[in-house]
PDB file of C-alpha atoms in Angstrom:
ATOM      1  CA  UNK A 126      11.108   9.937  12.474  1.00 87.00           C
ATOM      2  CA  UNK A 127       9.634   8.828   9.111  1.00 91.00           C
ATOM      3  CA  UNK A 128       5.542   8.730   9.781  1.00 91.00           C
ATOM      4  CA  UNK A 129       3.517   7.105   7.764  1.00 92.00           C
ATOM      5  CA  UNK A 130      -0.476   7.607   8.471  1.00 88.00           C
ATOM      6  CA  UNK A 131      -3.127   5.648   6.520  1.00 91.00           C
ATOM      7  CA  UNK A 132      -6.996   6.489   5.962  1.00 94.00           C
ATOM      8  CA  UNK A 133      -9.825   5.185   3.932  1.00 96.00           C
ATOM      9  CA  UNK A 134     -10.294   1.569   5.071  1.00 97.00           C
ATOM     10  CA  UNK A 135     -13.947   0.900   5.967  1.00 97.00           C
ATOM     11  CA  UNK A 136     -16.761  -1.862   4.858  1.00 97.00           C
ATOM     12  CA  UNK A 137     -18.131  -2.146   1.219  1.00 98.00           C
ATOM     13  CA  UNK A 138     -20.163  -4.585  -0.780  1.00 97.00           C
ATOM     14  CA  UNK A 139     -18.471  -6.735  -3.497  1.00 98.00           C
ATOM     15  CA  UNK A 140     -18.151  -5.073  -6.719  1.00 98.00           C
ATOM     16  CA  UNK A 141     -17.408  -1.536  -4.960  1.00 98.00           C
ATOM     17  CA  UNK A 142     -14.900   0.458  -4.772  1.00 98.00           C
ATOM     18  CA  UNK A 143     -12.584   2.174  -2.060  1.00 97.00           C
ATOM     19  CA  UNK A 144      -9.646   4.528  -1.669  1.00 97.00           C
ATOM     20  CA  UNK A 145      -6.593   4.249   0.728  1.00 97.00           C
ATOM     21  CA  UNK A 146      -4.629   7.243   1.393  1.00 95.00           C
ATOM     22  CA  UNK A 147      -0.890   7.407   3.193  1.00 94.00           C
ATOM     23  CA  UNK A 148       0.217  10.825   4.613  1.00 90.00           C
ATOM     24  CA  UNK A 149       3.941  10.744   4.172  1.00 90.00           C
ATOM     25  CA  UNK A 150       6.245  12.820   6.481  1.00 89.00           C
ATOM     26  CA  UNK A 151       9.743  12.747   8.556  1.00 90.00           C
ATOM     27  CA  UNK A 152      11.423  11.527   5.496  1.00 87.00           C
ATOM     28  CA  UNK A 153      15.518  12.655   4.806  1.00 85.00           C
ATOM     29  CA  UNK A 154      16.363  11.126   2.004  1.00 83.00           C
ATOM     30  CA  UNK A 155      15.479  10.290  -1.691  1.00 83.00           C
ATOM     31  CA  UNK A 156      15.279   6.955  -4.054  1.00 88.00           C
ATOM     32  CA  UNK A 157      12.707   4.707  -1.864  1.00 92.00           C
ATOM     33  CA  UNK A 158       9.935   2.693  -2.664  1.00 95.00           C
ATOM     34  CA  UNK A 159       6.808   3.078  -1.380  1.00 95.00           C
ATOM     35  CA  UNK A 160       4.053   0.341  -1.137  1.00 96.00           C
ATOM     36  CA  UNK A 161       1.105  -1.579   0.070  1.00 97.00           C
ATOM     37  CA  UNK A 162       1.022  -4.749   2.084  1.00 97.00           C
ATOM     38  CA  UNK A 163      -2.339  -6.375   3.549  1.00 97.00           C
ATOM     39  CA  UNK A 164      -2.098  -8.771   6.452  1.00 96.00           C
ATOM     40  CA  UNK A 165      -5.016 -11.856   5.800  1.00 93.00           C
ATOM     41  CA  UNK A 166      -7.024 -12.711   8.762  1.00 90.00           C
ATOM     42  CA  UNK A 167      -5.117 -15.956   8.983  1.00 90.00           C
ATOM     43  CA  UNK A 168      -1.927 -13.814   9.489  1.00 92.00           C
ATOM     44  CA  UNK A 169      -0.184 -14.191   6.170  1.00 93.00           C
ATOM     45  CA  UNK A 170       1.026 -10.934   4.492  1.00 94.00           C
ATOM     46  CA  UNK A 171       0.844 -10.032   1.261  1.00 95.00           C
ATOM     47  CA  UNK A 172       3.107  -7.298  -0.909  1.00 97.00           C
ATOM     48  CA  UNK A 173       0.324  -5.717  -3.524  1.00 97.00           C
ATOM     49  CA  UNK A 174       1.603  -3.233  -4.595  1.00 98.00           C
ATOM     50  CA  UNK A 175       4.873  -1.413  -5.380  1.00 97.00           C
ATOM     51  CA  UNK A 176       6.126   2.191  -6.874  1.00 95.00           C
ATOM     52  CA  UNK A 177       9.086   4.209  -6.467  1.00 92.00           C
ATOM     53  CA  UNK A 178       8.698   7.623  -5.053  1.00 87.00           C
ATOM     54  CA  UNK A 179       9.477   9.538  -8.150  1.00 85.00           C
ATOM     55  CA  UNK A 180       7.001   7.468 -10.282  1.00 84.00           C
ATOM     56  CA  UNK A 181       7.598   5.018 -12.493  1.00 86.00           C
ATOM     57  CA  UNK A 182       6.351   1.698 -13.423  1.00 91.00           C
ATOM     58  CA  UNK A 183       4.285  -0.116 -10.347  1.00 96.00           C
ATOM     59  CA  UNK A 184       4.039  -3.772  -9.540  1.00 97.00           C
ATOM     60  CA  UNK A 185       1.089  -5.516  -8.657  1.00 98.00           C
ATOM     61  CA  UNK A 186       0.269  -8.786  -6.755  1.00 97.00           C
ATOM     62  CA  UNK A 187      -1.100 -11.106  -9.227  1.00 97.00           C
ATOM     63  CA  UNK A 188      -4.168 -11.392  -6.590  1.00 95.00           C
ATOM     64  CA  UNK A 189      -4.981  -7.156  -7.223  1.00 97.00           C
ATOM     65  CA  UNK A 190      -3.245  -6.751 -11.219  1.00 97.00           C
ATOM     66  CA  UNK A 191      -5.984  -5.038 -13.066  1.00 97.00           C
ATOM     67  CA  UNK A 192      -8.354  -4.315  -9.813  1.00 98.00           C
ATOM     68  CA  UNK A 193      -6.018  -1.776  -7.615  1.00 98.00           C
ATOM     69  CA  UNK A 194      -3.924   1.245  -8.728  1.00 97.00           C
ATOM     70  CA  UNK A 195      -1.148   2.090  -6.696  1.00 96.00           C
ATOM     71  CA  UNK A 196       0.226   6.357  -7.056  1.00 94.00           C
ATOM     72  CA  UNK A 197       2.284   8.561  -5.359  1.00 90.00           C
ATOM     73  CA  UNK A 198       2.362  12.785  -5.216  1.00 80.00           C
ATOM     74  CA  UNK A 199       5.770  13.187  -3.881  1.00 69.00           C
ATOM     75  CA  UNK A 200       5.950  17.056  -3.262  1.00 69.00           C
ATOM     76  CA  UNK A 201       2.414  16.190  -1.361  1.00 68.00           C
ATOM     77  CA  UNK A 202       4.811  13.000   0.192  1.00 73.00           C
ATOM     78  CA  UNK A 203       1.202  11.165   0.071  1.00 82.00           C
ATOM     79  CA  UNK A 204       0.098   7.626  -1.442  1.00 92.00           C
ATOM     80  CA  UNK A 205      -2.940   6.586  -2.590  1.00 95.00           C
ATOM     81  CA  UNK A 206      -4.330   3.018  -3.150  1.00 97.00           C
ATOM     82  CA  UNK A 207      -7.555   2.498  -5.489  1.00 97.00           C
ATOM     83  CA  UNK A 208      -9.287  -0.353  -5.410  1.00 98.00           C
ATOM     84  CA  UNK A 209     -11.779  -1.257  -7.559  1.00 98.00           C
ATOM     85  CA  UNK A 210     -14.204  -4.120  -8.278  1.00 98.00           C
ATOM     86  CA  UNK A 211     -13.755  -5.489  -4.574  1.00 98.00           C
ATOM     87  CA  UNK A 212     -14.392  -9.076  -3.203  1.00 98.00           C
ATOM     88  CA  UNK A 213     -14.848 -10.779  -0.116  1.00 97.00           C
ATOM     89  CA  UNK A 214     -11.370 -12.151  -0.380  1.00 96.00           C
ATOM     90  CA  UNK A 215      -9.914  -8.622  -0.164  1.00 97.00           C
ATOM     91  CA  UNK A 216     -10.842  -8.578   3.504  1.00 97.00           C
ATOM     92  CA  UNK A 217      -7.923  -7.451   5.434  1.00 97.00           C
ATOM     93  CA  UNK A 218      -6.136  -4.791   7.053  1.00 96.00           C
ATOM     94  CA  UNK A 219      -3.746  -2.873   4.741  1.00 97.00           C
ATOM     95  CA  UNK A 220      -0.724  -0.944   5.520  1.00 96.00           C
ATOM     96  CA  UNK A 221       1.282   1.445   3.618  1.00 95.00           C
ATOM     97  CA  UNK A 222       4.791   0.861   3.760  1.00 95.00           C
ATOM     98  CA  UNK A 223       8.297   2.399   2.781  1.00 95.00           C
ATOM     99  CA  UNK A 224      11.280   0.495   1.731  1.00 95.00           C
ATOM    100  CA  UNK A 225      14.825   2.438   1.496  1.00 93.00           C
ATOM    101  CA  UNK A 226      15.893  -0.231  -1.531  1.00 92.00           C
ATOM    102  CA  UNK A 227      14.703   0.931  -4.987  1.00 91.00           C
ATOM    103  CA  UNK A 228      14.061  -2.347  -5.639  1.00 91.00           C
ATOM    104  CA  UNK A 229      10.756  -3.147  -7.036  1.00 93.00           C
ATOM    105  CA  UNK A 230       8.802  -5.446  -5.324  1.00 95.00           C
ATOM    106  CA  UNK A 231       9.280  -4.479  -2.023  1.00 95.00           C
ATOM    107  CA  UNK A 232      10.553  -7.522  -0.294  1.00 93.00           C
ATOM    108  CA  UNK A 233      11.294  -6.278   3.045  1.00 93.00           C
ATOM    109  CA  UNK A 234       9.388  -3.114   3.858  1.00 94.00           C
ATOM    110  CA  UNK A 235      11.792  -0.587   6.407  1.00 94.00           C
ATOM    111  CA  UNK A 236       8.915   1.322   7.607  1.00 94.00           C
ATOM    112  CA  UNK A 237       5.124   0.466   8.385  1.00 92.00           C
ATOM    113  CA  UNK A 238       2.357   2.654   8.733  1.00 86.00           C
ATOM    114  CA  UNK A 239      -1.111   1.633  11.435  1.00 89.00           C
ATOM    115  CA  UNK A 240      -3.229  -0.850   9.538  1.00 92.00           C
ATOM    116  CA  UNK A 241      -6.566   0.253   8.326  1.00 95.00           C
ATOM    117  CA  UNK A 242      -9.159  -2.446   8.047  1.00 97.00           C
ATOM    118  CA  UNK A 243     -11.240  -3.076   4.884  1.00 97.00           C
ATOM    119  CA  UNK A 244     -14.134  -5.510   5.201  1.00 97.00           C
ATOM    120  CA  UNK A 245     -15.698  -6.729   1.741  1.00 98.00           C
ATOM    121  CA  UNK A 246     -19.323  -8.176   2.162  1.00 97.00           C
ATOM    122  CA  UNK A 247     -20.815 -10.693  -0.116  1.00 92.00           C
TER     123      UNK A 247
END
């Protein structure tokens, strides 16, 4: 079973920075795209960020372009989200998330990991 197993979320004042990390493991098979989603605490869920798992050109969210970096070690099968210069409306819980299209964005991600919350303070 593909496993996915985020770290790193936690509370931080505007301006700072933070690093999400996705353990990667169970996985059979090659050419996927690996991601981050955050879910808003209205409920609304957002695709920022998007890279295949041998590298490549990312996407970003217009919301995160220039602010969050998105990479991927895949003989390490582990994913990393840095996020710089944070604000309040970054306030979510973020998941890592696998899609087994190529396609980049991920639309429609096949596999979630547990959310880990990030809290931005004014």
């Amino acid at each position: 079973e593909v496993q996915l197993q985020a770290s790193g979320g936690g509370l931080v004042q505007a301006g700072g920075s933070l690093t999400l990390s996705c353990a990667i493991s169970g996985i059979r098979f090659d050419d996927y795209t690996l991601g981050w989603f955050r879910q808003l605490p209205g409920g609304k869920r957002e695709g920022l960020a998007s890279i295949s798992d041998r590298g490549g050109p990312a996407y970003y969210s217009p919301s995160v372009k220039g602010r969050f970096t998105i990479s991927t070690d895949n003989p390490k099968k582990a994913l990393t989200l840095q996020m710089d210069n944070l604000k309040p409306e970054d306030t979510a819980d973020y998941y890592c998330v696998l899609s087994l299209l190529t396609e980049i964005p991920i639309k429609y991600p096949d596999y979630w990991g547990r959310g880990t919350q990030v809290t931005v303070s004014s």
